[in-house]
Short mmCIF file of C-alpha atoms in Angstrom, two decimals:
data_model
loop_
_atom_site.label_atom_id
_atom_site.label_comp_id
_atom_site.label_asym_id
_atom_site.label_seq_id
_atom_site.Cartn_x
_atom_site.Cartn_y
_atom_site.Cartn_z
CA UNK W 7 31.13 10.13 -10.53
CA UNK W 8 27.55 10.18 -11.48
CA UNK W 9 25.31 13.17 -10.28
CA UNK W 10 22.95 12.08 -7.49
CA UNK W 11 19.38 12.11 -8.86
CA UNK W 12 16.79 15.42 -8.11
CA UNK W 13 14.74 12.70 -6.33
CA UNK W 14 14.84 11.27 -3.12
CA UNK W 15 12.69 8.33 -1.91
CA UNK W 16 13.45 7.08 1.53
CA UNK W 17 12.85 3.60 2.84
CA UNK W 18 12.06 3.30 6.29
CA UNK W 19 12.94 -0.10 7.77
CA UNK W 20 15.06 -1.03 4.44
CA UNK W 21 17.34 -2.78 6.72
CA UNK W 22 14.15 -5.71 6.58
CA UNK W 23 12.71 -7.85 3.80
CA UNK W 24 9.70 -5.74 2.28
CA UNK W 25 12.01 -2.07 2.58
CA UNK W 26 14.93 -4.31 0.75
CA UNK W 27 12.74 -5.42 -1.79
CA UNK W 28 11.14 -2.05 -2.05
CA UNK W 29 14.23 -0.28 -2.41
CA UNK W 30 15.70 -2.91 -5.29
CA UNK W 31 12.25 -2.37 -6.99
CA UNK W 32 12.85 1.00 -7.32
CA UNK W 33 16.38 0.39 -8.83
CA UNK W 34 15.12 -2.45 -10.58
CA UNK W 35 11.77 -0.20 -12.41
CA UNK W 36 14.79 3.13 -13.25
CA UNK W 37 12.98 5.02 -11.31
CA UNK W 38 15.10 8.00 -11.74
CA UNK W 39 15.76 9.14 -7.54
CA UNK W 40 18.47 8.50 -4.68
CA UNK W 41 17.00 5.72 -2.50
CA UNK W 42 18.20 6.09 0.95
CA UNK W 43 17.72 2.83 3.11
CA UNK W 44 16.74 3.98 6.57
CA UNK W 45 16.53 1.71 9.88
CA UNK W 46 17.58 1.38 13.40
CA UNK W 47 19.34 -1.89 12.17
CA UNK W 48 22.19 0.38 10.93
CA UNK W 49 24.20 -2.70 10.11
CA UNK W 50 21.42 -4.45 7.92
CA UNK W 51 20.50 -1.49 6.16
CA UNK W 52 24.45 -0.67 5.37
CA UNK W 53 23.95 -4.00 4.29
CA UNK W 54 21.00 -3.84 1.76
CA UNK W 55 21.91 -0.32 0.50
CA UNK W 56 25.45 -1.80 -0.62
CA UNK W 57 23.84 -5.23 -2.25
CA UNK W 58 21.11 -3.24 -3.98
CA UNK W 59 23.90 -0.35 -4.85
CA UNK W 60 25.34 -3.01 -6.88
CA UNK W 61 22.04 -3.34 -9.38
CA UNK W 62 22.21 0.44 -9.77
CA UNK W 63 25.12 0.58 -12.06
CA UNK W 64 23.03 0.52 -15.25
CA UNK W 65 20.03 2.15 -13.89
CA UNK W 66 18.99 6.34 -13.33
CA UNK W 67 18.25 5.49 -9.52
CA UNK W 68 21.42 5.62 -7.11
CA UNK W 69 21.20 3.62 -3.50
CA UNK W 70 23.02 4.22 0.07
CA UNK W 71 21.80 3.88 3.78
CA UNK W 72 20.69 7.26 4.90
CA UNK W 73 19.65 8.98 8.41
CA UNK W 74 16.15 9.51 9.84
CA UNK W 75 16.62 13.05 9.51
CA UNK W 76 17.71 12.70 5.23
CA UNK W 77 14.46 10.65 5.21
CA UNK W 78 12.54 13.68 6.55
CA UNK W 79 13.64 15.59 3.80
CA UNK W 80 12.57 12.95 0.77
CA UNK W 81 10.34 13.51 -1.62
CA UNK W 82 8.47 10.03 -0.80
CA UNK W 83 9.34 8.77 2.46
CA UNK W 84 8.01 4.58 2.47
CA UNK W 85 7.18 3.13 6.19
CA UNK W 86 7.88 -0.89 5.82
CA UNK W 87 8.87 -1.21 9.61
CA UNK W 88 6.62 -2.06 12.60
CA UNK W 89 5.74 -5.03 14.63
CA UNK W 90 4.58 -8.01 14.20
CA UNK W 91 1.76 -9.85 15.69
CA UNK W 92 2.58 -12.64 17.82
CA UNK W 93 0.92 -15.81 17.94
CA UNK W 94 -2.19 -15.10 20.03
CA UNK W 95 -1.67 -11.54 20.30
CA UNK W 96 -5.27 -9.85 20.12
CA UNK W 97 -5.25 -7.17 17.62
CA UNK W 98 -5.55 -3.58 19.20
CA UNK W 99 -2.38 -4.92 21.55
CA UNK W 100 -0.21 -4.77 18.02
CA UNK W 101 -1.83 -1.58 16.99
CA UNK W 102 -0.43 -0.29 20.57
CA UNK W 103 2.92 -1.28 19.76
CA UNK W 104 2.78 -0.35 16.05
CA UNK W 105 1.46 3.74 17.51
CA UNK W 106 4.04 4.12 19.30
CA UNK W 107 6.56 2.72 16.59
CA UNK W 108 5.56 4.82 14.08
CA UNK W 109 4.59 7.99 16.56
CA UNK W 110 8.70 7.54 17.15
CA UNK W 111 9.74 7.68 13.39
CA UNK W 112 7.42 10.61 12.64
CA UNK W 113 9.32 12.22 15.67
CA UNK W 114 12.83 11.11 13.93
CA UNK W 115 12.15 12.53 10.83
CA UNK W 116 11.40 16.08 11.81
CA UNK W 117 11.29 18.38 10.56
CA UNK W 118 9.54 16.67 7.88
CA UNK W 119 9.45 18.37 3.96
CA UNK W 120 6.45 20.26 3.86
CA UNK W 121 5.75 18.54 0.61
CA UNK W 122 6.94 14.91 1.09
CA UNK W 123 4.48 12.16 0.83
CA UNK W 124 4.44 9.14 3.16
CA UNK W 125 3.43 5.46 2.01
CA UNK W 126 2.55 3.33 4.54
CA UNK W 127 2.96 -0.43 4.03
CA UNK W 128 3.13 -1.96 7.90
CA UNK W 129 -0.11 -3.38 8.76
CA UNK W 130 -2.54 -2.61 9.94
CA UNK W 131 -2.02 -0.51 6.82
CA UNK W 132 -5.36 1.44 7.44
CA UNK W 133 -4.92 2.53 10.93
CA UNK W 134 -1.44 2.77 10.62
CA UNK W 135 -2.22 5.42 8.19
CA UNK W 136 -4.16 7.16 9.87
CA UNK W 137 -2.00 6.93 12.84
CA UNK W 138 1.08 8.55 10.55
CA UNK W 139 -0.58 11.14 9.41
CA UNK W 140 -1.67 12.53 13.25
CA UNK W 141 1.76 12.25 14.40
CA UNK W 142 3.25 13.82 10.96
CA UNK W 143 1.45 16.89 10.70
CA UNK W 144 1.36 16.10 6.85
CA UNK W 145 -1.74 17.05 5.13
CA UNK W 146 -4.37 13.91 4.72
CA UNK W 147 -3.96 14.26 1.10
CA UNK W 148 -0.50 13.54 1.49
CA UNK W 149 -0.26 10.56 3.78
CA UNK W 150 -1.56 7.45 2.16
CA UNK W 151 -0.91 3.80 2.63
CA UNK W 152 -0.13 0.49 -0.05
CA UNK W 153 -3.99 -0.94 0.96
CA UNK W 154 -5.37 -3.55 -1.37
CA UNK W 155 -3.58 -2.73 -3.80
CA UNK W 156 -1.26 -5.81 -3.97
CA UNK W 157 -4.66 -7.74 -3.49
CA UNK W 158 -6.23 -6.01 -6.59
CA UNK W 159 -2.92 -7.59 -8.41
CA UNK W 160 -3.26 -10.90 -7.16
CA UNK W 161 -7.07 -10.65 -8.27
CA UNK W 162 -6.66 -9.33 -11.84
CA UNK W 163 -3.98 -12.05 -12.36
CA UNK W 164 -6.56 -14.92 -11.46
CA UNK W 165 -9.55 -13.21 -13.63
CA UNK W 166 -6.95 -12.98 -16.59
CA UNK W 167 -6.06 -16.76 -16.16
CA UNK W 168 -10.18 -16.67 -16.88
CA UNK W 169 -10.78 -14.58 -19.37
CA UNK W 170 -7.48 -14.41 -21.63
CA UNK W 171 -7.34 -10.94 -20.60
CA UNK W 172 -4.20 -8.53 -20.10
CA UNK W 173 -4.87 -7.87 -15.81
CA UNK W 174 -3.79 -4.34 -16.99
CA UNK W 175 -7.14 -4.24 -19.62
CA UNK W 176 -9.30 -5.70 -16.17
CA UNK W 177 -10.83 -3.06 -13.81
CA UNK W 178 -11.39 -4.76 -10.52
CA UNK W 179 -10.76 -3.67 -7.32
CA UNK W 180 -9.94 -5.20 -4.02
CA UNK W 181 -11.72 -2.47 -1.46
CA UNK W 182 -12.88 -1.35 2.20
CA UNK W 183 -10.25 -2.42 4.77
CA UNK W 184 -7.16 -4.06 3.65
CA UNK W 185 -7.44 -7.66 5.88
CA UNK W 186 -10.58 -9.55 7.17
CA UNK W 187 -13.00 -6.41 6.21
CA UNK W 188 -11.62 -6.24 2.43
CA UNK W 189 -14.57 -7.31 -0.26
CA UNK W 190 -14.13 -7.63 -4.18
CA UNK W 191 -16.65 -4.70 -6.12
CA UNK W 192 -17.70 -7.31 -8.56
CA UNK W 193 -20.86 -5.09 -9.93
CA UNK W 194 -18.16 -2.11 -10.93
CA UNK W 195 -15.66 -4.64 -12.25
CA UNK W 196 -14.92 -4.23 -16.30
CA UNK W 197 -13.43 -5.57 -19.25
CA UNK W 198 -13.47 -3.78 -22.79
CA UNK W 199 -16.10 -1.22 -21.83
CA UNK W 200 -18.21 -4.04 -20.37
CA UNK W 201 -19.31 -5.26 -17.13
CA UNK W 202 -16.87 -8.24 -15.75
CA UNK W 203 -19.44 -10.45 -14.95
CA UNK W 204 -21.04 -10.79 -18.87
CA UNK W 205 -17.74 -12.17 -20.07
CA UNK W 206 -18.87 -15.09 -21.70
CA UNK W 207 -15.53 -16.81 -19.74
CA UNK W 208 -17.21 -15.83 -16.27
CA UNK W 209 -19.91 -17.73 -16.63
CA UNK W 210 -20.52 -20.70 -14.04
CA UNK W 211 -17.40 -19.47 -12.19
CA UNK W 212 -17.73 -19.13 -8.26
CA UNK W 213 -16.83 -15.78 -7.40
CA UNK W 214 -16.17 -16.67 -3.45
CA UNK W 215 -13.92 -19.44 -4.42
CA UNK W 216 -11.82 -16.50 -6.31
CA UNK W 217 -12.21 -14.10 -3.45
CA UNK W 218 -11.20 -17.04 -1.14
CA UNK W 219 -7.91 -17.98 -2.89
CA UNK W 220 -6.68 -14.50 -3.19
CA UNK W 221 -7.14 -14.30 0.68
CA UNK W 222 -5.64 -17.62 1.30
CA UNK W 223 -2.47 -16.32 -1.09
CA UNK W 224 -0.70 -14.46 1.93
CA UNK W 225 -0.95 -17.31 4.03
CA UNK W 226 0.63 -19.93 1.26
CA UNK W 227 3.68 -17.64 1.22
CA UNK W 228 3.94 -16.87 4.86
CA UNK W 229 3.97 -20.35 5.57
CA UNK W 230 6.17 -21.58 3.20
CA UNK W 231 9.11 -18.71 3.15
CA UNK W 232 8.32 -17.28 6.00
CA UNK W 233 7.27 -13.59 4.55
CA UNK W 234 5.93 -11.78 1.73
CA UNK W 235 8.17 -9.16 0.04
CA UNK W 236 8.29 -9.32 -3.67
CA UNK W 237 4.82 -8.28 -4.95
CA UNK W 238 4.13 -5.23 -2.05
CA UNK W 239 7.97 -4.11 -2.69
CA UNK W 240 7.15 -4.06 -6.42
CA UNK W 241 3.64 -2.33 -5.73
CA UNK W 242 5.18 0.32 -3.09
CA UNK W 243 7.98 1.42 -5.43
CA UNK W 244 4.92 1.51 -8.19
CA UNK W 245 3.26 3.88 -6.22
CA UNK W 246 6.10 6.12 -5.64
CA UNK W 247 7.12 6.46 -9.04
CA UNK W 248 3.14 7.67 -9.54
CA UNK W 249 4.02 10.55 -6.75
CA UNK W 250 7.24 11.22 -8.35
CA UNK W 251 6.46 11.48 -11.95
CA UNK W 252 2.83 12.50 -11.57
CA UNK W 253 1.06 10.26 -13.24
CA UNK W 254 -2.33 10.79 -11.89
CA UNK W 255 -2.89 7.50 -12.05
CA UNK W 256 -5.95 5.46 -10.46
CA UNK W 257 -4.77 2.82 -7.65
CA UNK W 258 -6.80 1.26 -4.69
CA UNK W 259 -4.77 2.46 -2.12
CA UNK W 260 -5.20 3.59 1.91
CA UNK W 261 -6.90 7.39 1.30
CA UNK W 262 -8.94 9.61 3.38
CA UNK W 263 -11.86 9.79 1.90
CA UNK W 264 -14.52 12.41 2.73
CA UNK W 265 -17.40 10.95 2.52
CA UNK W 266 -16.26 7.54 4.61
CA UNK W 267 -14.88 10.23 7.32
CA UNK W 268 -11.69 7.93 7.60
CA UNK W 269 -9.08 6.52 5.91
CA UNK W 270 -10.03 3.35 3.83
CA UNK W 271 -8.43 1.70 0.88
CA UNK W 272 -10.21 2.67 -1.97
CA UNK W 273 -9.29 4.07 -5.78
CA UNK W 274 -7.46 7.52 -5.77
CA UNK W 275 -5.84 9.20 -8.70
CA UNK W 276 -2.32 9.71 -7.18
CA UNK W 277 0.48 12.39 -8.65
CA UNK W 278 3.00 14.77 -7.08
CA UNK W 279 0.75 16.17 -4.54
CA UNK W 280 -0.11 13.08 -3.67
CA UNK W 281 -4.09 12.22 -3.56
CA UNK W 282 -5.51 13.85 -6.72
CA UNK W 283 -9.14 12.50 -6.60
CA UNK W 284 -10.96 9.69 -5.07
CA UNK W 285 -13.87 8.10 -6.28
CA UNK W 286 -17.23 6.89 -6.28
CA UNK W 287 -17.08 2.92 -6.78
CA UNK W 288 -20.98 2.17 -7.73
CA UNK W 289 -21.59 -1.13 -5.58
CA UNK W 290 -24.85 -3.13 -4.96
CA UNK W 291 -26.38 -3.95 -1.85
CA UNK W 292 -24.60 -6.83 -0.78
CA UNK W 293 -21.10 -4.69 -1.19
CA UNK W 294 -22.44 -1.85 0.39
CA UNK W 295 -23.19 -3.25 3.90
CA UNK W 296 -19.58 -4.61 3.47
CA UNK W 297 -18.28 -1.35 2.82
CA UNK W 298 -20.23 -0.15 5.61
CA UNK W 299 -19.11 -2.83 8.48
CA UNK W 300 -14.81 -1.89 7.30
CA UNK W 301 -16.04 1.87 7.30
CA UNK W 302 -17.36 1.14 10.88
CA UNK W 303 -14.34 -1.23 12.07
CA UNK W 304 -11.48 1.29 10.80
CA UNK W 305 -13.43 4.56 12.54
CA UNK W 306 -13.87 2.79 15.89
CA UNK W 307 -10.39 1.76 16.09
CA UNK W 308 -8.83 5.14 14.41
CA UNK W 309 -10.99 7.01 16.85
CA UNK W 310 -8.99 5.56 19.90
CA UNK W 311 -5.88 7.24 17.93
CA UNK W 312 -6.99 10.86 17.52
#
């Protein structure tokens, strides 16, 4: 029998779409850790652990379904359950469902590894952040969340159908709240050492109508499979192979960031003690005040969660 990996990365919720595709990501990438697939759907995550067990066979990374109380003791412990929002349900009524959700697996996972690392990836990713890292105990620096992260994908991908580009060569970022309050830094954007917008392919093209089809993206999905699960399960298991290996790599993620005063998703070096750095994004007028109205939206709902 194989030895079982130095690693562990939990999955919380694996027994649903995005933790199934999460946890086969992390198979799938040979990210070298056990996976444990974690959810009160003990059936369906007995389930998915065996299936994605299967892919494992040629691959460093091992997969069962764990307990809430292995999870506690991961490494990386990802949160892809909570709610969802119901047709016509007002906002801060899902963000009272999704507290106490994720206020009960904080309290199933104790005691939690003094130096594990939560990712968040239920929405509202921001709050929801926040919200995990009251209830943990974990230090801030340790509790971070996907963000815009899969947005920044989905927006380097359409500027390198523009310029011809590698999306890994294009800095842009997706930033401020991940949702309705999210805004595209154009002005820091670059390509080869040079600013984004003097790329002789950018010229003439409408920069809302990119913004506008990146937002629209989720939707096209939603409403024609029902979910998205692919792209955040390939970003989340991304992101926990930068805690793991320590990378110190720069992502737009969920981070608290000091001079905001809350959480917010915004670029952060990330390694093994989870949020090395965070940074300051040089933005223009227009971009500030829409920094400034997710800053203010994310602190007056986070402060009804303290």
């Amino acid at each position: 029998m194989a030895a079982i990996p130095n690693h562990r990365v939990s999955v919380i919720g694996g027994g649903g779409n995005v933790g199934a595709a999460t946890a086969f990501a992390l198979i799938a990438k040979g990210v070298p850790a056990e996976v444990l697939v974690v959810d009160v759907a003990d059936q369906a995550a007995q389930g998915q652990a065996l299936d994605i067990s299967d892919a494992s066979f040629m691959m460093p990374g091992t997969c069962r379904k764990g307990t809430f109380q292995e999870a506690g003791q991961s490494d990386v412990i990802i949160v892809t359950a909570g709610a969802r929002q119901q047709p016509n349900e007002p906002r801060s009524n899902l963000i009272d469902r999704n507290y106490k959700i994720i206020k009960s697996i904080m309290d199933s996972l104790q005691p939690i590894k003094p130096t594990a690392k939560i990712l968040m990836v239920s929405n509202p990713v921001d709050v929801l952040t926040h919200i995990a890292q009251k209830t943990s105990g974990l230090p801030r620096r340790q509790v971070i969340g996907s963000g815009t992260y899969l947005d920044t994908g989905r927006l380097r991908n359409a500027l390198s159908q523009i310029t011809g580009v590698s999306p890994t060569s294009i800095h842009a970022y997706m930033l401020g709240e991940h949702g309705d309050n999210q805004f595209t830094g154009w002005s820091a954007a670059r390509i080869g050492g040079r600013p984004l917008l003097e790329h002789p392919k950018m010229k003439d093209i409408n920069l809302d109508d990119i913004y506008t089809n990146i937002q629209r993206k989720a939707y096209e999905i939603i409403n024609a499979k029902g979910s998205t699960y692919f792209g955040i399960g390939i970003c989340a298991a991304t992101l926990a192979e930068a805690l793991l290996n320590n990378t110190s790599q720069v992502f737009p993620v969920v981070n608290y960031v000091e001079s905001f005063g809350c959480y917010m998703s915004w670029p952060a070096a990330i390694g093994s003690d989870g949020v090395e750095q965070s940074f300051d994004v040089k933005l223009n007028d227009v971009e500030t005040k829409k920094l400034q109205v997710a800053i203010n939206a994310i602190k007056e709902t986070c402060d009804k969660y303290n």
